Coordinates of C-alpha atoms in Angstrom, one line a residue:
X1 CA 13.2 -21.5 -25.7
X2 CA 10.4 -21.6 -28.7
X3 CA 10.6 -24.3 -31.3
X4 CA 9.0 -24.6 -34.6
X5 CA 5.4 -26.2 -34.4
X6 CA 5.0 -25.3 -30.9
X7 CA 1.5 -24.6 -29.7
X8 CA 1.5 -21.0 -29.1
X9 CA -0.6 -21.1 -25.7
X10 CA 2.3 -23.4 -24.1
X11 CA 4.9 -21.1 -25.6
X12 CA 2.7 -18.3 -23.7
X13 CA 2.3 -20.5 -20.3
X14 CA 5.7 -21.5 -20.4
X15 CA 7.1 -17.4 -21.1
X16 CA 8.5 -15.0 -18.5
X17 CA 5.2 -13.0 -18.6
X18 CA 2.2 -15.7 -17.3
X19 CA 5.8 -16.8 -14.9
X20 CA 5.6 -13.7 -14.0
X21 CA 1.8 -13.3 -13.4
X22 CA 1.2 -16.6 -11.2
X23 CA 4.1 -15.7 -8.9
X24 CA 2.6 -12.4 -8.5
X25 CA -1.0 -14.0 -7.9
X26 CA 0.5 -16.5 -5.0
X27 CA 2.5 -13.4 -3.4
X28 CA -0.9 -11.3 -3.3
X29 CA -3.1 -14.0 -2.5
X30 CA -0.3 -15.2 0.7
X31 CA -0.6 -11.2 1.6
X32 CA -4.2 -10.2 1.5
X33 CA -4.8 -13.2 3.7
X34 CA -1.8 -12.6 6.1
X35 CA -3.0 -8.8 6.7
X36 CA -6.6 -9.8 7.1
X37 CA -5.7 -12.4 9.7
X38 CA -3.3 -10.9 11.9
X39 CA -5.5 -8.0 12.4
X40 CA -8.3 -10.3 13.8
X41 CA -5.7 -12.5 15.8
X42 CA -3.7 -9.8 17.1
X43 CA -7.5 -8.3 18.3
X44 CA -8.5 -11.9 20.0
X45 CA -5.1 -11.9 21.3
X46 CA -5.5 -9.0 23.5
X47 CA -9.4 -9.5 25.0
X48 CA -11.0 -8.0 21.3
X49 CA -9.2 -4.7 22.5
X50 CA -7.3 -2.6 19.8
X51 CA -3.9 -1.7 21.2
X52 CA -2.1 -4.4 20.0
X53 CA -3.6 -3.6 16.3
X54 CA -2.7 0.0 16.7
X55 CA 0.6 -0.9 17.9
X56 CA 1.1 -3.3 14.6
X57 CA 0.1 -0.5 11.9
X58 CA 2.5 2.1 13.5
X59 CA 5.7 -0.3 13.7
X60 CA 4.7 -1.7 10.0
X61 CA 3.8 2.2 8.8
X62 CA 7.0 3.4 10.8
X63 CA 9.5 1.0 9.3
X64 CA 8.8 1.5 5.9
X65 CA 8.8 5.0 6.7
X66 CA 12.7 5.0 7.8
X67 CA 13.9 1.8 5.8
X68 CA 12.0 2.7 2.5
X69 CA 15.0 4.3 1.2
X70 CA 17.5 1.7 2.7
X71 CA 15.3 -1.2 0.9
X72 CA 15.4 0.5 -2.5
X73 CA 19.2 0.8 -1.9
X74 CA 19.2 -2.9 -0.9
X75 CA 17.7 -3.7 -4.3
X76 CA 19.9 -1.6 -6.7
X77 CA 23.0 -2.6 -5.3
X78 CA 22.6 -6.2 -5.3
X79 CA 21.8 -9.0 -8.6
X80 CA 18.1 -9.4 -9.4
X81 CA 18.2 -12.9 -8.7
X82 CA 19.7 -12.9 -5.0
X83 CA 17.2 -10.1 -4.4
X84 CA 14.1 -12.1 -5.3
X85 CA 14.6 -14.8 -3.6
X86 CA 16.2 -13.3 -0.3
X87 CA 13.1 -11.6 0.2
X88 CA 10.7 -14.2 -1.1
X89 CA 12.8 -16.5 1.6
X90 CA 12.6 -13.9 4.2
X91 CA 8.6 -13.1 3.8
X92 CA 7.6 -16.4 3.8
X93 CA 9.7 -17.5 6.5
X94 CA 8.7 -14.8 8.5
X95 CA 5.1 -15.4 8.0
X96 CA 5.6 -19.3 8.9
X97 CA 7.1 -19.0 12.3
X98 CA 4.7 -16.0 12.9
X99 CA 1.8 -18.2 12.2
X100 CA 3.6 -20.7 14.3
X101 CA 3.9 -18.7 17.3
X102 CA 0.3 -17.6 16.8
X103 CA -1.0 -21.2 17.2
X104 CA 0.9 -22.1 20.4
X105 CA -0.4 -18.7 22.0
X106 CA -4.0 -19.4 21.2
X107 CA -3.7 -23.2 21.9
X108 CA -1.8 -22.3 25.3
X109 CA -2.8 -19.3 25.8
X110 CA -4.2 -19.7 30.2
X111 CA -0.3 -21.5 30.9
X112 CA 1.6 -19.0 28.7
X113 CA -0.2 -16.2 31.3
X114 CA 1.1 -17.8 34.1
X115 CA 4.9 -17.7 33.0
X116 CA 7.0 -15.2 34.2
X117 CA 4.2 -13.3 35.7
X118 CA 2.9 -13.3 32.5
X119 CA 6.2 -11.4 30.5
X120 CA 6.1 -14.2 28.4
X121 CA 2.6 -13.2 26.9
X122 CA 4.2 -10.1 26.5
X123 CA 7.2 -11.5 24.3
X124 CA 4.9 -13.6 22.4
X125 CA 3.1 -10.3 21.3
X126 CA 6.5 -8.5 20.7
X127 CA 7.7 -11.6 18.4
X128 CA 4.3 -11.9 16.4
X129 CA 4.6 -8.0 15.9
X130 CA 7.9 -7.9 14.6
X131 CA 8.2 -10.8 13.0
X132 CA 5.3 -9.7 11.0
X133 CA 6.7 -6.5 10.5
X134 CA 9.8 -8.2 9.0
X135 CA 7.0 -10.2 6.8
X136 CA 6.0 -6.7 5.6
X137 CA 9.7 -5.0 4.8
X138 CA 10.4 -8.0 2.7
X139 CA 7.2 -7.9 1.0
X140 CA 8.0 -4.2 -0.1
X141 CA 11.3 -5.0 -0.9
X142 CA 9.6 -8.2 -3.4
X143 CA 7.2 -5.8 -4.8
X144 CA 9.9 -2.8 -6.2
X145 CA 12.2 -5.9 -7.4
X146 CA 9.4 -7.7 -9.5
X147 CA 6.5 -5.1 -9.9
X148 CA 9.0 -1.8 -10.8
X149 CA 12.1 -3.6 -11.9
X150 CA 11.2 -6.7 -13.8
X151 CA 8.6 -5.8 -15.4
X152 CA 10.2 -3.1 -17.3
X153 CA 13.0 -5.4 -18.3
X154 CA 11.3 -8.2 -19.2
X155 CA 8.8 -6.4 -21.7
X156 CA 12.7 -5.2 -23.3
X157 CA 11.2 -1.5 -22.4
X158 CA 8.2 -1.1 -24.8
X159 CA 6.1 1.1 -23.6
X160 CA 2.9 -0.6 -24.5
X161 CA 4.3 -3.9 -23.1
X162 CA 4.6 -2.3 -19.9
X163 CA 0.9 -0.9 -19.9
X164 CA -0.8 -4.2 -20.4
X165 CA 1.7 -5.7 -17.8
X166 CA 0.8 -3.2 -15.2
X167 CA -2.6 -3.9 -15.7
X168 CA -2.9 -7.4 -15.6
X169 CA -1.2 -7.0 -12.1
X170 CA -3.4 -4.6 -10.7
X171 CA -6.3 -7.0 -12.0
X172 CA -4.9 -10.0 -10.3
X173 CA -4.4 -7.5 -7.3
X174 CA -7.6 -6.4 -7.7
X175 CA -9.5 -9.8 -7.2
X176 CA -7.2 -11.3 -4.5
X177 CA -7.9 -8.1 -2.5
X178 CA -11.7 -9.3 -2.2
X179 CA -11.1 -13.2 -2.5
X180 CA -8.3 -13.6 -0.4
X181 CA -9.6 -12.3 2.9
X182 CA -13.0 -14.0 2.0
X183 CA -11.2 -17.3 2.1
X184 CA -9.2 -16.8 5.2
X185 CA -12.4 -15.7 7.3
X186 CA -14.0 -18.4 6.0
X187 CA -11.7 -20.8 7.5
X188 CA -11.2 -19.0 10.7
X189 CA -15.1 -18.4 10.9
X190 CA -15.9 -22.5 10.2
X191 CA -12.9 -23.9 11.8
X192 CA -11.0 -22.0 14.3
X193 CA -8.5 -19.2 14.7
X194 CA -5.5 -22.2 15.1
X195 CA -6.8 -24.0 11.9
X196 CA -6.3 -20.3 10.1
X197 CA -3.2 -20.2 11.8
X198 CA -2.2 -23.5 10.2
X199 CA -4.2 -22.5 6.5
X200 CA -1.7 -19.6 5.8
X201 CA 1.7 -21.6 7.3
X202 CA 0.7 -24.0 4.9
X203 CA 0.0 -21.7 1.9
X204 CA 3.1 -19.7 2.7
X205 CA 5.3 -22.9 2.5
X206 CA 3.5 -24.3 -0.7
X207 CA 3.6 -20.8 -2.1
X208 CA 7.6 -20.0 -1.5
X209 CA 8.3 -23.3 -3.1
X210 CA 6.5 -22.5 -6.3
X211 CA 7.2 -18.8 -6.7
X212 CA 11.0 -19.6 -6.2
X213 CA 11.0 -22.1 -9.1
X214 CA 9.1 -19.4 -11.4
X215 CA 11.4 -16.5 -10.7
X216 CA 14.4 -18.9 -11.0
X217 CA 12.9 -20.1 -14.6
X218 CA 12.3 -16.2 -15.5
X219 CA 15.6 -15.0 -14.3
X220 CA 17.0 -18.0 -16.8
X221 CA 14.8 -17.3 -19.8
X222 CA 15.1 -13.2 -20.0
X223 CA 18.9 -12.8 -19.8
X224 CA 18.8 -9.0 -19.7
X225 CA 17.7 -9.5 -16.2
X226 CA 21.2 -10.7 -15.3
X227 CA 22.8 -7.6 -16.4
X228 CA 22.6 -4.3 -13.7
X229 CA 24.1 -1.3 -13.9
X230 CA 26.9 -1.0 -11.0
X231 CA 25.6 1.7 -8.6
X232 CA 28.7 3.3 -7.6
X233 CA 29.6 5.3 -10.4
X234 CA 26.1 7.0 -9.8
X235 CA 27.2 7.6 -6.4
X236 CA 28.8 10.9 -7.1
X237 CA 26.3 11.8 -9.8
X238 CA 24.1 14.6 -9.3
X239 CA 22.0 13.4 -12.1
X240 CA 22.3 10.0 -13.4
X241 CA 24.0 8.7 -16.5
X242 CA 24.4 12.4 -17.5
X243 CA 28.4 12.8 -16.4
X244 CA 31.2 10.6 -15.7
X245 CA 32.3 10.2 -12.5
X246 CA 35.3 12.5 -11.6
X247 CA 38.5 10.8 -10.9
X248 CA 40.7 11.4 -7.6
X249 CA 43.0 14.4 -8.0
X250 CA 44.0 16.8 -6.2
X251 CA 41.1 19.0 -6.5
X252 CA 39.2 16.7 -4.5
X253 CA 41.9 16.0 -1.9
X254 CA 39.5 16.9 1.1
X255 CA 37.3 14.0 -0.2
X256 CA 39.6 12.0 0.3
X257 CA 40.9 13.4 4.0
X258 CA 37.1 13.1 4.7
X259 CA 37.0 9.4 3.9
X260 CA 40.2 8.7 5.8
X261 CA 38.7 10.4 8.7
X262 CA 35.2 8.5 8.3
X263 CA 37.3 5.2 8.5
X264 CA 38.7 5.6 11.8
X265 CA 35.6 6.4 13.5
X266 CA 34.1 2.7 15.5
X267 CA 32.6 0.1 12.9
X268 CA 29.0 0.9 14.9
X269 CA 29.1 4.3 14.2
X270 CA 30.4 4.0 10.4
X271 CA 27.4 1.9 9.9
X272 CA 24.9 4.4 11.2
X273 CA 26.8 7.1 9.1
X274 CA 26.0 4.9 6.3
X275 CA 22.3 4.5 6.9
X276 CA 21.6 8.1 7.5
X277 CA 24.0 9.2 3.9
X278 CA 22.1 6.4 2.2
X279 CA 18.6 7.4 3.3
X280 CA 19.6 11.1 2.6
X281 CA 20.6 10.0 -0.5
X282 CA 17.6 8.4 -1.5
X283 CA 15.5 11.4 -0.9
X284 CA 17.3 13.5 -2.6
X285 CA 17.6 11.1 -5.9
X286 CA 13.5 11.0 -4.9
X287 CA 13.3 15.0 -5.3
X288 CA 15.8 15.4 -8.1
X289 CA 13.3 13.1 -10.4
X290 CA 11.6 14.0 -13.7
X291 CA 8.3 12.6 -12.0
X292 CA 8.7 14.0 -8.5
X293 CA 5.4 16.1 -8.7
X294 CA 3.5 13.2 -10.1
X295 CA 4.7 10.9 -7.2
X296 CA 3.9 13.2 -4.6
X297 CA 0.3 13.6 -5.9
X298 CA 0.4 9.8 -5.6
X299 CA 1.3 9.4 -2.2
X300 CA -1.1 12.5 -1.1
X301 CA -3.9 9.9 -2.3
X302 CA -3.0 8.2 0.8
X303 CA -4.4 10.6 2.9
X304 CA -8.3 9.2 2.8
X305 CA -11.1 8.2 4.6
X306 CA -12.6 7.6 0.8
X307 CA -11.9 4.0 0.4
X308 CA -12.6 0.7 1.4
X309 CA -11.0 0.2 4.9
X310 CA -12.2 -0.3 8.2
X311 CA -13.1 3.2 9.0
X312 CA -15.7 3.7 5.9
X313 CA -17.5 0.3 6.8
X314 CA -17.4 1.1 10.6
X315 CA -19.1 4.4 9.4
X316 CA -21.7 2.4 7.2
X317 CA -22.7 0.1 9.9
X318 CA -23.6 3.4 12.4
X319 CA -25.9 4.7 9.0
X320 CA -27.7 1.0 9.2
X321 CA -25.7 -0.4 5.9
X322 CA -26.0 -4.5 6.8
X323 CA -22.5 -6.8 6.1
X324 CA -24.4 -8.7 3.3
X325 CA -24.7 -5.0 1.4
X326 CA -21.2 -4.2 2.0
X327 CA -19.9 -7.3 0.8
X328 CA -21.9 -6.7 -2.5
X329 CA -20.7 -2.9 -2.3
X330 CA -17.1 -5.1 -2.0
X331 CA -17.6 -6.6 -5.2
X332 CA -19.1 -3.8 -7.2
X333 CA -16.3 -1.7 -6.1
X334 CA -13.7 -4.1 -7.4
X335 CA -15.4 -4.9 -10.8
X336 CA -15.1 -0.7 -10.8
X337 CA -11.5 -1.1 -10.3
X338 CA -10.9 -3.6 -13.0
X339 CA -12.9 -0.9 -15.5
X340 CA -10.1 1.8 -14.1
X341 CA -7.6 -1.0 -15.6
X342 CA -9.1 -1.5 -19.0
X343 CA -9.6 2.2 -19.4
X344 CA -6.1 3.0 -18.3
X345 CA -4.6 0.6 -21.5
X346 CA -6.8 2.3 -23.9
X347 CA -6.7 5.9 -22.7
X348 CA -2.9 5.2 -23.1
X349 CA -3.3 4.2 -26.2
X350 CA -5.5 6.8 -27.7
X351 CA -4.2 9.9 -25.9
X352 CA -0.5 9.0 -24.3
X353 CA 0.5 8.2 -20.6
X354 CA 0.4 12.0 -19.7
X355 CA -3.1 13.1 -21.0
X356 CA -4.5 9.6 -19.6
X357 CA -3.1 11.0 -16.3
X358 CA -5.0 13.7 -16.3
X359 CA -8.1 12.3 -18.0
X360 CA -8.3 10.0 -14.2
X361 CA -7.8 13.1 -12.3
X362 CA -10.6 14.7 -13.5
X363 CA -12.9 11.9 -13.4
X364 CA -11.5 10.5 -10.0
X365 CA -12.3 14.2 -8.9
X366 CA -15.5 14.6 -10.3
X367 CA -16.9 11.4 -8.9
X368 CA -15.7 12.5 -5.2
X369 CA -17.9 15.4 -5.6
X370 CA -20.7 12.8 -5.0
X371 CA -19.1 12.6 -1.6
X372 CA -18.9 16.1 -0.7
X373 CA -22.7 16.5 -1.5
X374 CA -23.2 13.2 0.6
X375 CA -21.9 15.4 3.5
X376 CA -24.9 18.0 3.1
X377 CA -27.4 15.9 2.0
X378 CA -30.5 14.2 4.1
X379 CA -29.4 11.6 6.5
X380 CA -26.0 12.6 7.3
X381 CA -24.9 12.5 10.6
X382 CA -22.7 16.3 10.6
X383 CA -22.7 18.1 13.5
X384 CA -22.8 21.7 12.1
X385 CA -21.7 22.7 16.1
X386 CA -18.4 20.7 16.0
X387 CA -17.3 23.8 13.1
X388 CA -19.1 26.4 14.8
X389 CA -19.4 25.8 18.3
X390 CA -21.2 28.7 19.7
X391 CA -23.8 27.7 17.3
X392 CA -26.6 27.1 19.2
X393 CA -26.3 30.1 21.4
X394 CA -26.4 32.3 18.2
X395 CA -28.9 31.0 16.2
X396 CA -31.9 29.2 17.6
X397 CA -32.6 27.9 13.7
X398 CA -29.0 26.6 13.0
X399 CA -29.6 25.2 16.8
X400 CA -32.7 23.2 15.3
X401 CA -31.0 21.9 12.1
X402 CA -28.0 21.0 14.2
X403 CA -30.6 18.7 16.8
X404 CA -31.8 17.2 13.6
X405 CA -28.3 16.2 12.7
X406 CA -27.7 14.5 15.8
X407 CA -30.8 12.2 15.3
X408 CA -28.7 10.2 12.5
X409 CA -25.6 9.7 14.7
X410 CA -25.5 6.6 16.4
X411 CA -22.9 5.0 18.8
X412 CA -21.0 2.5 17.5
X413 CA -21.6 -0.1 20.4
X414 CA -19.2 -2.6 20.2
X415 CA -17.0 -0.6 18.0
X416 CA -14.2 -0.3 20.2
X417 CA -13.0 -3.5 18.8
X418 CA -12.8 -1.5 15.2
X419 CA -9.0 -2.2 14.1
X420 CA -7.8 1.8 13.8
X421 CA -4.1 1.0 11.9
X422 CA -4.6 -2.1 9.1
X423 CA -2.8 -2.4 5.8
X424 CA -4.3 -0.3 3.1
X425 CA -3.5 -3.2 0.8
X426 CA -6.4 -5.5 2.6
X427 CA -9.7 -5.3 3.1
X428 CA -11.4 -5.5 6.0
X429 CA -14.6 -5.9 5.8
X430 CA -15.3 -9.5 7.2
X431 CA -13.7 -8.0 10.0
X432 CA -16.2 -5.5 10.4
X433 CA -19.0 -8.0 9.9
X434 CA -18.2 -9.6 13.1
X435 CA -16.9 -6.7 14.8
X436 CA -19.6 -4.6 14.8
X437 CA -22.6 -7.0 15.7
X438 CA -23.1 -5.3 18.3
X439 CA -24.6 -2.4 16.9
X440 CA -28.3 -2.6 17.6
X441 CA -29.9 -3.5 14.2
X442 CA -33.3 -0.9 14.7
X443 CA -30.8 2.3 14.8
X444 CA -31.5 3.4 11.1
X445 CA -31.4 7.0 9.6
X446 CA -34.4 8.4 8.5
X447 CA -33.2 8.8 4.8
X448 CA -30.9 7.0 3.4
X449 CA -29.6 10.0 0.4
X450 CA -26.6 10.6 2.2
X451 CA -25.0 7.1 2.6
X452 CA -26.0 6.2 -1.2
X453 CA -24.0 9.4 -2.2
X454 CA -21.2 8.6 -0.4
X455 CA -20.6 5.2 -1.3
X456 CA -21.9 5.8 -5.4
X457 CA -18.9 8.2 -5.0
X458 CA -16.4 6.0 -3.7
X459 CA -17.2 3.5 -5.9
X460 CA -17.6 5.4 -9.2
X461 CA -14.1 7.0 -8.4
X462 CA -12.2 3.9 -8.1
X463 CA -11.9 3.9 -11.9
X464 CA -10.0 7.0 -12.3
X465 CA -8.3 6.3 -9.1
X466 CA -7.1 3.0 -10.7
X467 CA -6.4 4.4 -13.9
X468 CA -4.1 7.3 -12.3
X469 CA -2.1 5.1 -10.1
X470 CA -1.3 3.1 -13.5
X471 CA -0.2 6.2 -15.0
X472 CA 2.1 7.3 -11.9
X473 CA 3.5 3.7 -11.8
X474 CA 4.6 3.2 -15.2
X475 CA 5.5 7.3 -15.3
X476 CA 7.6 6.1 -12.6
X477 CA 9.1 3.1 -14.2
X478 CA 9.9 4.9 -17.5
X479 CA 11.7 7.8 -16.5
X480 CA 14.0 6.6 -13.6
X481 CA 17.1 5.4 -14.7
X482 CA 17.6 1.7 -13.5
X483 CA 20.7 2.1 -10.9
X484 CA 18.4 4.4 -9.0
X485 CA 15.0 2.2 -9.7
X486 CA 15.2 0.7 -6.0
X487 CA 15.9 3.6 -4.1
X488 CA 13.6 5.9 -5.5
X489 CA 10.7 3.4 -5.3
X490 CA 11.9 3.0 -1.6
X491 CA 11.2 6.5 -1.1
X492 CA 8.2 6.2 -3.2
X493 CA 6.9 3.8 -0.5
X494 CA 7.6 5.6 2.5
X495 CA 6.1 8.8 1.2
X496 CA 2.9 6.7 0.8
X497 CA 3.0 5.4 4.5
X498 CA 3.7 8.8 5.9
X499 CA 0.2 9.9 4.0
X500 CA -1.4 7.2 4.8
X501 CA -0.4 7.6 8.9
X502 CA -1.7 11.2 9.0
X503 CA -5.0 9.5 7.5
X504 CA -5.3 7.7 10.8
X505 CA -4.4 10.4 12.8
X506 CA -7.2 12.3 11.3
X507 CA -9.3 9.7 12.6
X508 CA -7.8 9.2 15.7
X509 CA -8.7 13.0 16.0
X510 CA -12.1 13.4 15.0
X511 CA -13.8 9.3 15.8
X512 CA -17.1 9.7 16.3
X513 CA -19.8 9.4 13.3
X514 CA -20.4 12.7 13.7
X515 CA -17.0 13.6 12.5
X516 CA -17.2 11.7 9.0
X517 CA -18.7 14.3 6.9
X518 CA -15.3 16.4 8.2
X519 CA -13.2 13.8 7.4
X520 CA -14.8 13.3 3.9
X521 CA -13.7 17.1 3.1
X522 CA -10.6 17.1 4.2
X523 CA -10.1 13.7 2.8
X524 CA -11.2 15.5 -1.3
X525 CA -8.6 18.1 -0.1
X526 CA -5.9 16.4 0.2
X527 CA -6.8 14.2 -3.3
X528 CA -7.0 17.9 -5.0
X529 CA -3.7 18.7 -3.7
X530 CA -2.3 15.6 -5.4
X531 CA -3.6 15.9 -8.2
X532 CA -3.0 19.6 -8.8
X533 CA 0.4 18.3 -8.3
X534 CA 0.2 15.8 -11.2
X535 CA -1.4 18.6 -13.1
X536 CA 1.5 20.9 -12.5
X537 CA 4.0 18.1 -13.5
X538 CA 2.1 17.3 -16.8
X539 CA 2.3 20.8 -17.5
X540 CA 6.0 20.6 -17.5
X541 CA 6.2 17.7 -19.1
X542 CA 4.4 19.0 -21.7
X543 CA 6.3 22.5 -22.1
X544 CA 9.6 20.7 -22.2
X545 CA 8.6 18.3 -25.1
X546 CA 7.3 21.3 -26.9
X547 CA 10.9 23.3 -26.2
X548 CA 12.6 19.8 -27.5
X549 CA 10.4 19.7 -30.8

């Protein structure tokens, strides 16, 4: 759609790639907000208690868990177009008569009570819960369709395209992950909980309107998007577009027993058969993957206490850390992240996606070390006796050093309200501002080494952690072939939820601030495992391009 004499920057504003960009922007923006505010609502909801929270992040964790694969399958089988906007429809509807609901409850909250014995309070919660887990499933479903599917097409497969598409995203994901929630609290902290309500229903409708018409325009302009590879003829495949499907004969007469068979069991029950071949399926097309290792490392990232979230800033309000500080630690965190984005593009450049790979594992390694020391070091709150219990019976020294400990532990007062399950994706922080007020302002640790170790190492490591989950995403996008794209991103997803639920497990297991420093080790454990995985991949990778040459 260029013409001669056109000015270059509206050919550029006008081309798939900014479409692409500003679509992504209002989606991210729409879901940072949404997963800051329900937490809060769903927390006033329930008289600033956290079940209904914890309830929330283990139906959203849990259905991506089982549907990941079925989503991914969702999105291979059907065209590119209906796929966008089905789940930018669903998402944004979902979020609209969520926030809907939301408003009547807080506006008639005292009569909705008294109906039904109050059962009606109780399918209120039920329908803001799952309606904003359906929110969520269509949301993952938008983000393997546009951020693992379209992107590759669109940049017609160039592996440098690709790079400096990732990253932009990641940058615009970056920035709406500390603007976004800022905004919302705002509004709710100025106005009112209904008025927020009211904020994102309006946002959502505004922003399904506009997103539709870009992905419409870009679908249009890049006609390679309209051409998919049918799915079935993979279906048989052991390894795709390696063999041809074999044809019926009689050497696979039981196949076709088998499928006579299938069909006269109850409609019901074929379905379910379906949905448990399909999800097997997707597994094993997961685990049969080039890039198996280096997606496992991925999701074994999950596994943290090391980041950003509610627990780490609940943490840093018991070692005397004020909201004001965090909220700068916020920002300095994300301009970190945006330096993991630039350096991922050049590293590529310079070295190739593999070695840039493990270039980010080292340094994201080597900055967590800060943390481990941070565990040891003056200040920290570690309870040497929850490791060695008969500690202080044993050794009256260790006993002394362990009563030192204790003197930096402090209660977290008021805590109770900390939300245990949100969205990794969102941060939390404004949250904990009001959340943890309570916490009595003269309880301050005699040094403060440990706490500026800690967060100098989560910080510091967000730019090989940035830089690596660039290289494991385009890794990704490169070498699956795209009838199985969907599916094994599905997968891809689900394996990140199940690491990130035994992260809050862990919690759940060991709360107190006493706990943290075990949490930090296990937390650099399970981030070596990963990437020793990712090492072990690029090791293959690297032996079978050497065997090729």
């Amino acid at each position: 759609e260029t013409r001669a004499g056109q000015c270059p920057a509206l050919i550029y504003l006008r081309g798939p790639k900014f479409l692409i960009y500003v679509s992504g922007a209002l989606s991210m923006w729409g879901d940072r907000m949404w997963h800051f505010a329900i937490s809060v609502f769903l927390i006033e909801l329930y008289g600033r208690n956290l079940l209904l929270t914890a309830v929330f992040g283990l139906v959203v964790a849990g259905s991506v868990l089982l549907l990941g694969a079925l989503i991914g399958d969702w999105v291979d089988r059907n065209p590119r177009n209906k796929v966008a906007h089905a789940s930018l429809f669903i998402q944004n509807i979902s979020v609209t008569v969520c926030s809907i609901v939301l408003m009547l409850v807080f506006l008639y909250k005292q009569r909705i009570e008294q109906i039904w014995d109050g059962w009606l309070t109780v399918v209120c919660y039920t329908v803001v819960i799952v309606l904003a887990d359906v929110a969520n499933l269509a949301s993952t479903a938008l983000t393997i369709a546009i951020q693992r599917d379209w992107i590759v097409v669109i940049t017609g497969y160039n592996r440098g395209h690709l790079a400096g598409m990732n990253a932009t995203m990641r940058r615009i994901d970056q920035v709406t992950n500390i603007l976004a929630p800022l905004a919302v609290g705002q509004v709710m902290t100025l106005a009112s909980n209904v008025v927020g309500c009211g904020f994102i229903l309006g946002w959502n409708l505004v922003s399904l309107i506009v997103e539709f018409f870009f992905l419409s325009r870009v679908y249009r302009i890049v006609p390679a998007l309209s051409i998919k590879p049918p799915v079935e003829e993979e279906e048989q495949n052991p390894v795709c577009n390696t063999t041809q499907a074999e044809p019926l004969t009689e050497g696979n007469c039981d196949t076709s027993l088998h499928l006579k068979e299938i069909t006269n069991l109850p409609l019901c029950f074929r379905r379910f058969r379906w949905l448990v071949s399909t999800c097997k399926d997707g597994w094993k097309a997961y685990y049969r993957q080039p890039v198996f290792l280096a997606g496992m490392g991925l999701a074994f990232l999950y596994t943290t206490v090391l980041g950003f979230d509610c627990i780490t800033t609940g943490y840093a309000y018991t070692q005397g850390i004020s909201g004001s500080l965090l909220s700068l630690l916020m920002g300095v965190s994300a301009i970190t992240g945006l330096m993991g984005t630039v350096m991922f593009t050049r590293l590529r450049k310079s070295y190739g996606l593999v070695n840039t790979g493990i270039i980010s594992s080292c340094l994201h390694l080597g900055c967590l070390l800060l943390c481990v020391c941070s565990v040891f070091a003056p200040g920290s709150p570690m309870d040497l006796s929850l490791l060695v219990p008969f500690i202080n019976s044993s050794s009256p020294e260790l006993g002394d050093i362990v009563s030192q400990r204790k003197k930096h532990a402090y209660p977290l007062r008021g805590g109770s309200n900390q939300p245990l399950l949100p969205d990794r994706s969102s941060i939390h922080w404004t949250n904990n501002t009001l959340l943890f007020d309570n916490v009595p302002s003269d309880t301050v640790p005699e040094s403060y080494i440990s706490i500026i170790l800690l967060f100098l190492g989560v910080i510091t490591a967000r730019i090989g952690l940035w830089s690596f989950d660039l290289t494991v995403t385009q890794l990704l996008q490169e070498s699956i072939c795209e009838s199985e794209r969907g599916v094994v991103n599905g997968v891809q997803s689900s394996m990140n939820y199940l690491m990130d639920l035994l992260h809050f497990i862990m919690v759940i297991s060991a709360p107190q601030p006493q706990h943290f420093g075990i949490l930090v080790i296990i937390s650099v454990l399970f981030i070596t495992t990963g990437h020793t995985m990712y090492f072990l991949y690029a090791h293959k990778a690297k032996k079978k391009r050497r065997h090729n040459t």
